PDB file of C-alpha atoms in Angstrom:
ATOM      1  CA  UNK A   1     -84.919 -36.624  60.154  1.00 86.00           C
ATOM      2  CA  UNK A   2     -87.123 -35.050  57.666  1.00 93.00           C
ATOM      3  CA  UNK A   3     -89.475 -32.122  58.644  1.00 96.00           C
ATOM      4  CA  UNK A   4     -92.929 -33.829  59.274  1.00 97.00           C
ATOM      5  CA  UNK A   5     -95.749 -31.705  58.044  1.00 98.00           C
ATOM      6  CA  UNK A   6     -99.409 -31.868  58.378  1.00 98.00           C
ATOM      7  CA  UNK A   7    -101.851 -30.196  55.808  1.00 97.00           C
ATOM      8  CA  UNK A   8    -105.006 -28.757  57.003  1.00 96.00           C
ATOM      9  CA  UNK A   9    -107.275 -27.000  54.110  1.00 95.00           C
ATOM     10  CA  UNK A  10    -110.786 -27.524  53.130  1.00 93.00           C
ATOM     11  CA  UNK A  11    -109.911 -27.546  49.460  1.00 93.00           C
ATOM     12  CA  UNK A  12    -108.602 -31.206  48.258  1.00 95.00           C
ATOM     13  CA  UNK A  13    -106.543 -29.292  45.335  1.00 94.00           C
ATOM     14  CA  UNK A  14    -104.914 -27.064  47.771  1.00 93.00           C
ATOM     15  CA  UNK A  15    -103.818 -30.051  49.894  1.00 95.00           C
ATOM     16  CA  UNK A  16    -102.880 -32.184  46.829  1.00 96.00           C
ATOM     17  CA  UNK A  17    -100.637 -29.171  45.442  1.00 95.00           C
ATOM     18  CA  UNK A  18     -98.872 -28.487  48.606  1.00 95.00           C
ATOM     19  CA  UNK A  19     -98.281 -32.461  48.931  1.00 96.00           C
ATOM     20  CA  UNK A  20     -96.824 -32.614  45.723  1.00 96.00           C
ATOM     21  CA  UNK A  21     -94.499 -29.659  46.097  1.00 96.00           C
ATOM     22  CA  UNK A  22     -93.301 -30.706  49.666  1.00 96.00           C
ATOM     23  CA  UNK A  23     -92.819 -34.503  49.145  1.00 95.00           C
ATOM     24  CA  UNK A  24     -90.658 -33.700  46.099  1.00 96.00           C
ATOM     25  CA  UNK A  25     -88.316 -32.489  48.521  1.00 96.00           C
ATOM     26  CA  UNK A  26     -85.917 -35.195  50.324  1.00 95.00           C
ATOM     27  CA  UNK A  27     -86.165 -33.779  53.663  1.00 96.00           C
ATOM     28  CA  UNK A  28     -89.632 -33.055  54.039  1.00 97.00           C
ATOM     29  CA  UNK A  29     -92.358 -35.437  54.822  1.00 97.00           C
ATOM     30  CA  UNK A  30     -96.158 -35.126  54.588  1.00 97.00           C
ATOM     31  CA  UNK A  31     -97.564 -37.215  57.484  1.00 97.00           C
ATOM     32  CA  UNK A  32    -101.229 -36.072  57.413  1.00 96.00           C
ATOM     33  CA  UNK A  33    -103.914 -34.218  55.997  1.00 96.00           C
ATOM     34  CA  UNK A  34    -107.278 -32.635  57.457  1.00 95.00           C
ATOM     35  CA  UNK A  35    -110.051 -31.096  55.679  1.00 94.00           C
ATOM     36  CA  UNK A  36    -110.887 -28.804  58.654  1.00 93.00           C
ATOM     37  CA  UNK A  37    -109.572 -27.181  61.968  1.00 92.00           C
ATOM     38  CA  UNK A  38    -111.720 -29.508  64.086  1.00 93.00           C
ATOM     39  CA  UNK A  39    -109.371 -32.250  63.151  1.00 94.00           C
ATOM     40  CA  UNK A  40    -106.161 -30.597  63.953  1.00 95.00           C
ATOM     41  CA  UNK A  41    -105.538 -31.494  67.695  1.00 95.00           C
ATOM     42  CA  UNK A  42    -106.337 -35.165  67.573  1.00 95.00           C
ATOM     43  CA  UNK A  43    -104.390 -35.439  64.300  1.00 96.00           C
ATOM     44  CA  UNK A  44    -101.268 -33.863  65.765  1.00 96.00           C
ATOM     45  CA  UNK A  45    -101.184 -36.175  68.741  1.00 96.00           C
ATOM     46  CA  UNK A  46    -101.513 -38.886  66.542  1.00 96.00           C
ATOM     47  CA  UNK A  47     -98.887 -37.972  63.909  1.00 96.00           C
ATOM     48  CA  UNK A  48     -96.646 -35.506  65.884  1.00 96.00           C
ATOM     49  CA  UNK A  49     -95.668 -33.200  62.807  1.00 97.00           C
ATOM     50  CA  UNK A  50     -93.070 -30.427  63.114  1.00 96.00           C
ATOM     51  CA  UNK A  51     -95.139 -27.920  61.071  1.00 96.00           C
ATOM     52  CA  UNK A  52     -98.729 -27.643  60.741  1.00 97.00           C
ATOM     53  CA  UNK A  53     -99.602 -25.752  57.291  1.00 96.00           C
ATOM     54  CA  UNK A  54    -103.203 -24.523  57.910  1.00 94.00           C
ATOM     55  CA  UNK A  55    -105.711 -22.843  56.068  1.00 92.00           C
ATOM     56  CA  UNK A  56    -107.061 -19.796  57.899  1.00 88.00           C
ATOM     57  CA  UNK A  57    -110.699 -19.976  56.646  1.00 87.00           C
ATOM     58  CA  UNK A  58    -112.360 -23.294  57.079  1.00 89.00           C
ATOM     59  CA  UNK A  59    -116.222 -23.894  57.464  1.00 86.00           C
ATOM     60  CA  UNK A  60    -116.270 -25.563  60.939  1.00 87.00           C
ATOM     61  CA  UNK A  61    -113.289 -24.719  62.792  1.00 90.00           C
ATOM     62  CA  UNK A  62    -111.245 -21.854  61.321  1.00 89.00           C
ATOM     63  CA  UNK A  63    -107.288 -21.788  61.472  1.00 90.00           C
ATOM     64  CA  UNK A  64    -107.519 -19.132  64.288  1.00 90.00           C
ATOM     65  CA  UNK A  65    -109.485 -21.219  66.790  1.00 93.00           C
ATOM     66  CA  UNK A  66    -107.492 -24.346  65.598  1.00 94.00           C
ATOM     67  CA  UNK A  67    -104.430 -22.585  66.345  1.00 93.00           C
ATOM     68  CA  UNK A  68    -105.694 -21.424  69.835  1.00 93.00           C
ATOM     69  CA  UNK A  69    -106.872 -25.073  70.480  1.00 94.00           C
ATOM     70  CA  UNK A  70    -103.420 -26.746  69.631  1.00 94.00           C
ATOM     71  CA  UNK A  71    -101.545 -24.141  71.771  1.00 92.00           C
ATOM     72  CA  UNK A  72    -103.739 -24.659  74.879  1.00 93.00           C
ATOM     73  CA  UNK A  73    -104.142 -28.525  74.692  1.00 94.00           C
ATOM     74  CA  UNK A  74    -101.038 -29.863  73.029  1.00 93.00           C
ATOM     75  CA  UNK A  75     -97.751 -30.064  74.967  1.00 88.00           C
ATOM     76  CA  UNK A  76     -94.796 -29.172  73.006  1.00 88.00           C
ATOM     77  CA  UNK A  77     -96.873 -28.211  69.954  1.00 92.00           C
ATOM     78  CA  UNK A  78     -95.561 -27.771  66.633  1.00 95.00           C
ATOM     79  CA  UNK A  79     -94.880 -24.750  64.638  1.00 93.00           C
ATOM     80  CA  UNK A  80     -98.043 -23.260  62.979  1.00 93.00           C
ATOM     81  CA  UNK A  81     -97.895 -21.756  59.290  1.00 92.00           C
ATOM     82  CA  UNK A  82    -100.778 -20.128  58.097  1.00 89.00           C
ATOM     83  CA  UNK A  83    -101.728 -20.732  54.352  1.00 88.00           C
ATOM     84  CA  UNK A  84    -103.990 -17.980  53.047  1.00 85.00           C
ATOM     85  CA  UNK A  85    -105.207 -16.633  49.714  1.00 83.00           C
ATOM     86  CA  UNK A  86    -105.229 -12.843  50.640  1.00 70.00           C
ATOM     87  CA  UNK A  87    -102.500 -11.331  52.834  1.00 64.00           C
ATOM     88  CA  UNK A  88    -104.429  -8.351  53.846  1.00 64.00           C
ATOM     89  CA  UNK A  89    -106.689 -10.383  55.624  1.00 69.00           C
ATOM     90  CA  UNK A  90    -108.188  -9.767  59.400  1.00 76.00           C
ATOM     91  CA  UNK A  91    -108.338 -13.701  59.623  1.00 79.00           C
ATOM     92  CA  UNK A  92    -104.387 -13.621  58.958  1.00 80.00           C
ATOM     93  CA  UNK A  93    -103.534 -11.166  61.722  1.00 81.00           C
ATOM     94  CA  UNK A  94    -105.982 -12.972  64.224  1.00 85.00           C
ATOM     95  CA  UNK A  95    -104.287 -16.176  63.882  1.00 85.00           C
ATOM     96  CA  UNK A  96    -100.729 -14.492  64.216  1.00 84.00           C
ATOM     97  CA  UNK A  97    -102.260 -13.075  67.435  1.00 84.00           C
ATOM     98  CA  UNK A  98    -103.523 -16.491  68.557  1.00 86.00           C
ATOM     99  CA  UNK A  99     -99.845 -17.922  68.120  1.00 85.00           C
ATOM    100  CA  UNK A 100     -99.174 -18.787  64.575  1.00 88.00           C
ATOM    101  CA  UNK A 101     -95.555 -18.718  63.669  1.00 85.00           C
ATOM    102  CA  UNK A 102     -96.107 -16.729  60.256  1.00 84.00           C
ATOM    103  CA  UNK A 103     -98.232 -16.925  57.092  1.00 84.00           C
ATOM    104  CA  UNK A 104     -97.662 -17.780  53.248  1.00 85.00           C
ATOM    105  CA  UNK A 105     -99.519 -16.989  50.400  1.00 84.00           C
ATOM    106  CA  UNK A 106    -101.283 -19.890  48.454  1.00 86.00           C
ATOM    107  CA  UNK A 107     -99.753 -18.208  45.246  1.00 87.00           C
ATOM    108  CA  UNK A 108     -96.527 -18.536  46.607  1.00 87.00           C
ATOM    109  CA  UNK A 109     -94.010 -20.270  44.254  1.00 91.00           C
ATOM    110  CA  UNK A 110     -92.992 -23.969  45.129  1.00 93.00           C
ATOM    111  CA  UNK A 111     -89.376 -22.800  46.191  1.00 93.00           C
ATOM    112  CA  UNK A 112     -91.214 -20.466  48.530  1.00 90.00           C
ATOM    113  CA  UNK A 113     -93.370 -22.817  50.070  1.00 92.00           C
ATOM    114  CA  UNK A 114     -90.339 -25.087  50.691  1.00 94.00           C
ATOM    115  CA  UNK A 115     -88.239 -22.175  52.205  1.00 90.00           C
ATOM    116  CA  UNK A 116     -91.239 -21.429  54.295  1.00 89.00           C
ATOM    117  CA  UNK A 117     -91.668 -24.809  55.994  1.00 93.00           C
ATOM    118  CA  UNK A 118     -88.014 -25.280  56.212  1.00 92.00           C
ATOM    119  CA  UNK A 119     -87.559 -21.809  58.033  1.00 85.00           C
ATOM    120  CA  UNK A 120     -90.522 -22.395  60.334  1.00 86.00           C
ATOM    121  CA  UNK A 121     -89.300 -25.781  61.204  1.00 89.00           C
ATOM    122  CA  UNK A 122     -85.956 -24.396  62.126  1.00 83.00           C
ATOM    123  CA  UNK A 123     -87.650 -22.184  64.818  1.00 74.00           C
ATOM    124  CA  UNK A 124     -87.630 -18.538  62.776  1.00 69.00           C
ATOM    125  CA  UNK A 125     -90.422 -16.808  61.933  1.00 64.00           C
ATOM    126  CA  UNK A 126     -91.907 -16.253  58.514  1.00 58.00           C
ATOM    127  CA  UNK A 127     -92.959 -12.516  58.575  1.00 58.00           C
ATOM    128  CA  UNK A 128     -93.418 -10.167  55.761  1.00 59.00           C
ATOM    129  CA  UNK A 129     -92.925  -6.959  57.429  1.00 54.00           C
ATOM    130  CA  UNK A 130     -94.767  -4.503  55.276  1.00 58.00           C
ATOM    131  CA  UNK A 131     -97.659  -6.905  55.181  1.00 64.00           C
ATOM    132  CA  UNK A 132     -97.572  -7.344  59.106  1.00 67.00           C
ATOM    133  CA  UNK A 133     -97.397  -3.593  59.596  1.00 66.00           C
ATOM    134  CA  UNK A 134    -100.386  -3.019  57.348  1.00 67.00           C
ATOM    135  CA  UNK A 135    -102.388  -5.700  59.126  1.00 67.00           C
ATOM    136  CA  UNK A 136    -101.528  -4.357  62.667  1.00 66.00           C
ATOM    137  CA  UNK A 137    -102.513  -0.510  61.304  1.00 65.00           C
ATOM    138  CA  UNK A 138    -105.778  -1.901  59.844  1.00 64.00           C
ATOM    139  CA  UNK A 139    -106.750  -4.644  62.660  1.00 59.00           C
ATOM    140  CA  UNK A 140    -104.717  -4.121  65.460  1.00 61.00           C
ATOM    141  CA  UNK A 141    -105.610  -1.877  68.813  1.00 62.00           C
ATOM    142  CA  UNK A 142    -103.320   0.606  67.719  1.00 58.00           C
ATOM    143  CA  UNK A 143    -101.647   0.446  71.224  1.00 57.00           C
ATOM    144  CA  UNK A 144    -104.922   0.261  73.141  1.00 61.00           C
ATOM    145  CA  UNK A 145    -104.362  -3.442  74.065  1.00 72.00           C
ATOM    146  CA  UNK A 146    -104.158  -3.494  77.952  1.00 77.00           C
ATOM    147  CA  UNK A 147    -102.879  -6.764  78.102  1.00 76.00           C
ATOM    148  CA  UNK A 148     -99.949  -6.261  75.590  1.00 75.00           C
ATOM    149  CA  UNK A 149     -99.193  -2.871  77.271  1.00 79.00           C
ATOM    150  CA  UNK A 150     -99.026  -4.698  80.901  1.00 80.00           C
ATOM    151  CA  UNK A 151     -96.985  -7.404  79.273  1.00 80.00           C
ATOM    152  CA  UNK A 152     -94.376  -5.033  77.763  1.00 79.00           C
ATOM    153  CA  UNK A 153     -94.223  -3.194  81.071  1.00 84.00           C
ATOM    154  CA  UNK A 154     -93.639  -6.214  83.162  1.00 87.00           C
ATOM    155  CA  UNK A 155     -90.826  -7.266  80.738  1.00 86.00           C
ATOM    156  CA  UNK A 156     -88.877  -4.269  81.636  1.00 91.00           C
ATOM    157  CA  UNK A 157     -86.419  -4.499  78.538  1.00 93.00           C
ATOM    158  CA  UNK A 158     -83.164  -2.709  78.674  1.00 95.00           C
ATOM    159  CA  UNK A 159     -82.748   0.145  76.063  1.00 94.00           C
ATOM    160  CA  UNK A 160     -80.822  -1.995  73.886  1.00 96.00           C
ATOM    161  CA  UNK A 161     -83.463  -4.648  74.028  1.00 95.00           C
ATOM    162  CA  UNK A 162     -85.980  -2.144  72.966  1.00 94.00           C
ATOM    163  CA  UNK A 163     -83.893  -1.224  70.006  1.00 95.00           C
ATOM    164  CA  UNK A 164     -83.637  -4.981  68.993  1.00 95.00           C
ATOM    165  CA  UNK A 165     -87.674  -5.354  69.164  1.00 93.00           C
ATOM    166  CA  UNK A 166     -88.047  -2.213  66.937  1.00 91.00           C
ATOM    167  CA  UNK A 167     -85.837  -3.921  64.396  1.00 91.00           C
ATOM    168  CA  UNK A 168     -87.283  -7.024  64.659  1.00 86.00           C
ATOM    169  CA  UNK A 169     -90.563  -5.271  64.217  1.00 84.00           C
ATOM    170  CA  UNK A 170     -89.078  -3.993  60.694  1.00 82.00           C
ATOM    171  CA  UNK A 171     -88.506  -7.483  59.822  1.00 78.00           C
ATOM    172  CA  UNK A 172     -84.782  -7.066  60.231  1.00 82.00           C
ATOM    173  CA  UNK A 173     -82.756 -10.461  60.574  1.00 82.00           C
ATOM    174  CA  UNK A 174     -80.090 -11.324  63.290  1.00 86.00           C
ATOM    175  CA  UNK A 175     -77.405 -10.353  60.762  1.00 88.00           C
ATOM    176  CA  UNK A 176     -78.826  -7.111  59.808  1.00 90.00           C
ATOM    177  CA  UNK A 177     -79.677  -6.130  63.169  1.00 92.00           C
ATOM    178  CA  UNK A 178     -76.321  -6.712  63.980  1.00 94.00           C
ATOM    179  CA  UNK A 179     -74.847  -4.574  61.177  1.00 95.00           C
ATOM    180  CA  UNK A 180     -77.318  -1.987  62.171  1.00 94.00           C
ATOM    181  CA  UNK A 181     -76.251  -1.803  65.861  1.00 94.00           C
ATOM    182  CA  UNK A 182     -72.599  -2.405  65.069  1.00 95.00           C
ATOM    183  CA  UNK A 183     -72.387  -5.623  67.287  1.00 94.00           C
ATOM    184  CA  UNK A 184     -71.845  -9.396  66.671  1.00 94.00           C
ATOM    185  CA  UNK A 185     -74.462 -11.619  65.502  1.00 91.00           C
ATOM    186  CA  UNK A 186     -74.292 -13.757  68.596  1.00 94.00           C
ATOM    187  CA  UNK A 187     -74.760 -10.546  70.663  1.00 95.00           C
ATOM    188  CA  UNK A 188     -77.976  -9.906  68.786  1.00 93.00           C
ATOM    189  CA  UNK A 189     -79.202 -13.528  69.284  1.00 92.00           C
ATOM    190  CA  UNK A 190     -78.824 -13.290  73.051  1.00 95.00           C
ATOM    191  CA  UNK A 191     -80.605 -10.079  72.990  1.00 95.00           C
ATOM    192  CA  UNK A 192     -83.571 -11.647  70.868  1.00 93.00           C
ATOM    193  CA  UNK A 193     -83.662 -14.497  72.980  1.00 93.00           C
ATOM    194  CA  UNK A 194     -83.743 -12.246  76.119  1.00 95.00           C
ATOM    195  CA  UNK A 195     -86.545 -10.324  74.667  1.00 94.00           C
ATOM    196  CA  UNK A 196     -88.720 -13.360  73.814  1.00 92.00           C
ATOM    197  CA  UNK A 197     -88.069 -14.784  77.481  1.00 93.00           C
ATOM    198  CA  UNK A 198     -89.031 -11.326  78.928  1.00 94.00           C
ATOM    199  CA  UNK A 199     -92.203 -11.035  76.853  1.00 91.00           C
ATOM    200  CA  UNK A 200     -93.028 -14.826  77.175  1.00 87.00           C
ATOM    201  CA  UNK A 201     -93.281 -14.981  73.747  1.00 84.00           C
ATOM    202  CA  UNK A 202     -93.444 -18.130  71.522  1.00 81.00           C
ATOM    203  CA  UNK A 203     -91.359 -16.717  69.130  1.00 80.00           C
ATOM    204  CA  UNK A 204     -90.276 -13.557  67.132  1.00 83.00           C
ATOM    205  CA  UNK A 205     -93.556 -13.276  65.595  1.00 81.00           C
ATOM    206  CA  UNK A 206     -95.426 -13.190  68.976  1.00 83.00           C
ATOM    207  CA  UNK A 207     -92.817 -10.356  70.073  1.00 86.00           C
ATOM    208  CA  UNK A 208     -93.540  -8.249  67.284  1.00 84.00           C
ATOM    209  CA  UNK A 209     -97.538  -8.803  67.676  1.00 84.00           C
ATOM    210  CA  UNK A 210     -97.050  -7.595  71.381  1.00 86.00           C
ATOM    211  CA  UNK A 211     -94.850  -4.629  70.389  1.00 86.00           C
ATOM    212  CA  UNK A 212     -97.649  -3.324  67.898  1.00 83.00           C
ATOM    213  CA  UNK A 213    -100.501  -4.334  70.204  1.00 81.00           C
ATOM    214  CA  UNK A 214     -98.729  -2.308  73.053  1.00 85.00           C
ATOM    215  CA  UNK A 215     -97.912   0.632  71.277  1.00 84.00           C
ATOM    216  CA  UNK A 216     -94.402   0.351  71.638  1.00 87.00           C
ATOM    217  CA  UNK A 217     -93.845   0.241  67.937  1.00 81.00           C
ATOM    218  CA  UNK A 218     -96.008   2.208  65.588  1.00 77.00           C
ATOM    219  CA  UNK A 219     -97.488   0.032  62.592  1.00 68.00           C
ATOM    220  CA  UNK A 220     -97.353   2.982  60.188  1.00 62.00           C
TER     221      UNK A 220
END
């Protein structure tokens, strides 16, 4: 089955460019387009995409509020890939906090766009570690988010799970974490799953945001 993608951007040329890139792939299908975040929820219910590629800045309803609405009102929501012009943007960080699975720059090469969509569809998070650290340092609460601190305290992560979360926050893959901790990849997958379950995190991105917001990991 092809990966089903919904494009949401107020610029027709951006949507046309993304459609051309994605539909050139035999395993990706663009199933719809919208020019504003206000149309996201009804369109998702209609066309049931696997991935929503969504602009973060739109005139009526931006990508942040559209993400919140989607996750709040749609059962089994699709993955959300924020598409942005500037990586060092408070809107991007707020979208990640709201539940987006990752972000992609509009200037990305076609191969990077395709890779991002496939990665997100498979349930992996698309993180740019240096960019996310910079965003957390500039726009995060610096450990002052009481809800995130309480969430982390309730999780009661083991020492090894804490190590894994710190390495996730640095952007390491499961294989890289396994090499660093000298354990098997399957063991790391089990630890990652436990971390996500204990934090009630939708994916790795949300776990990393909680780590930064709670002060468990310093973004600097």
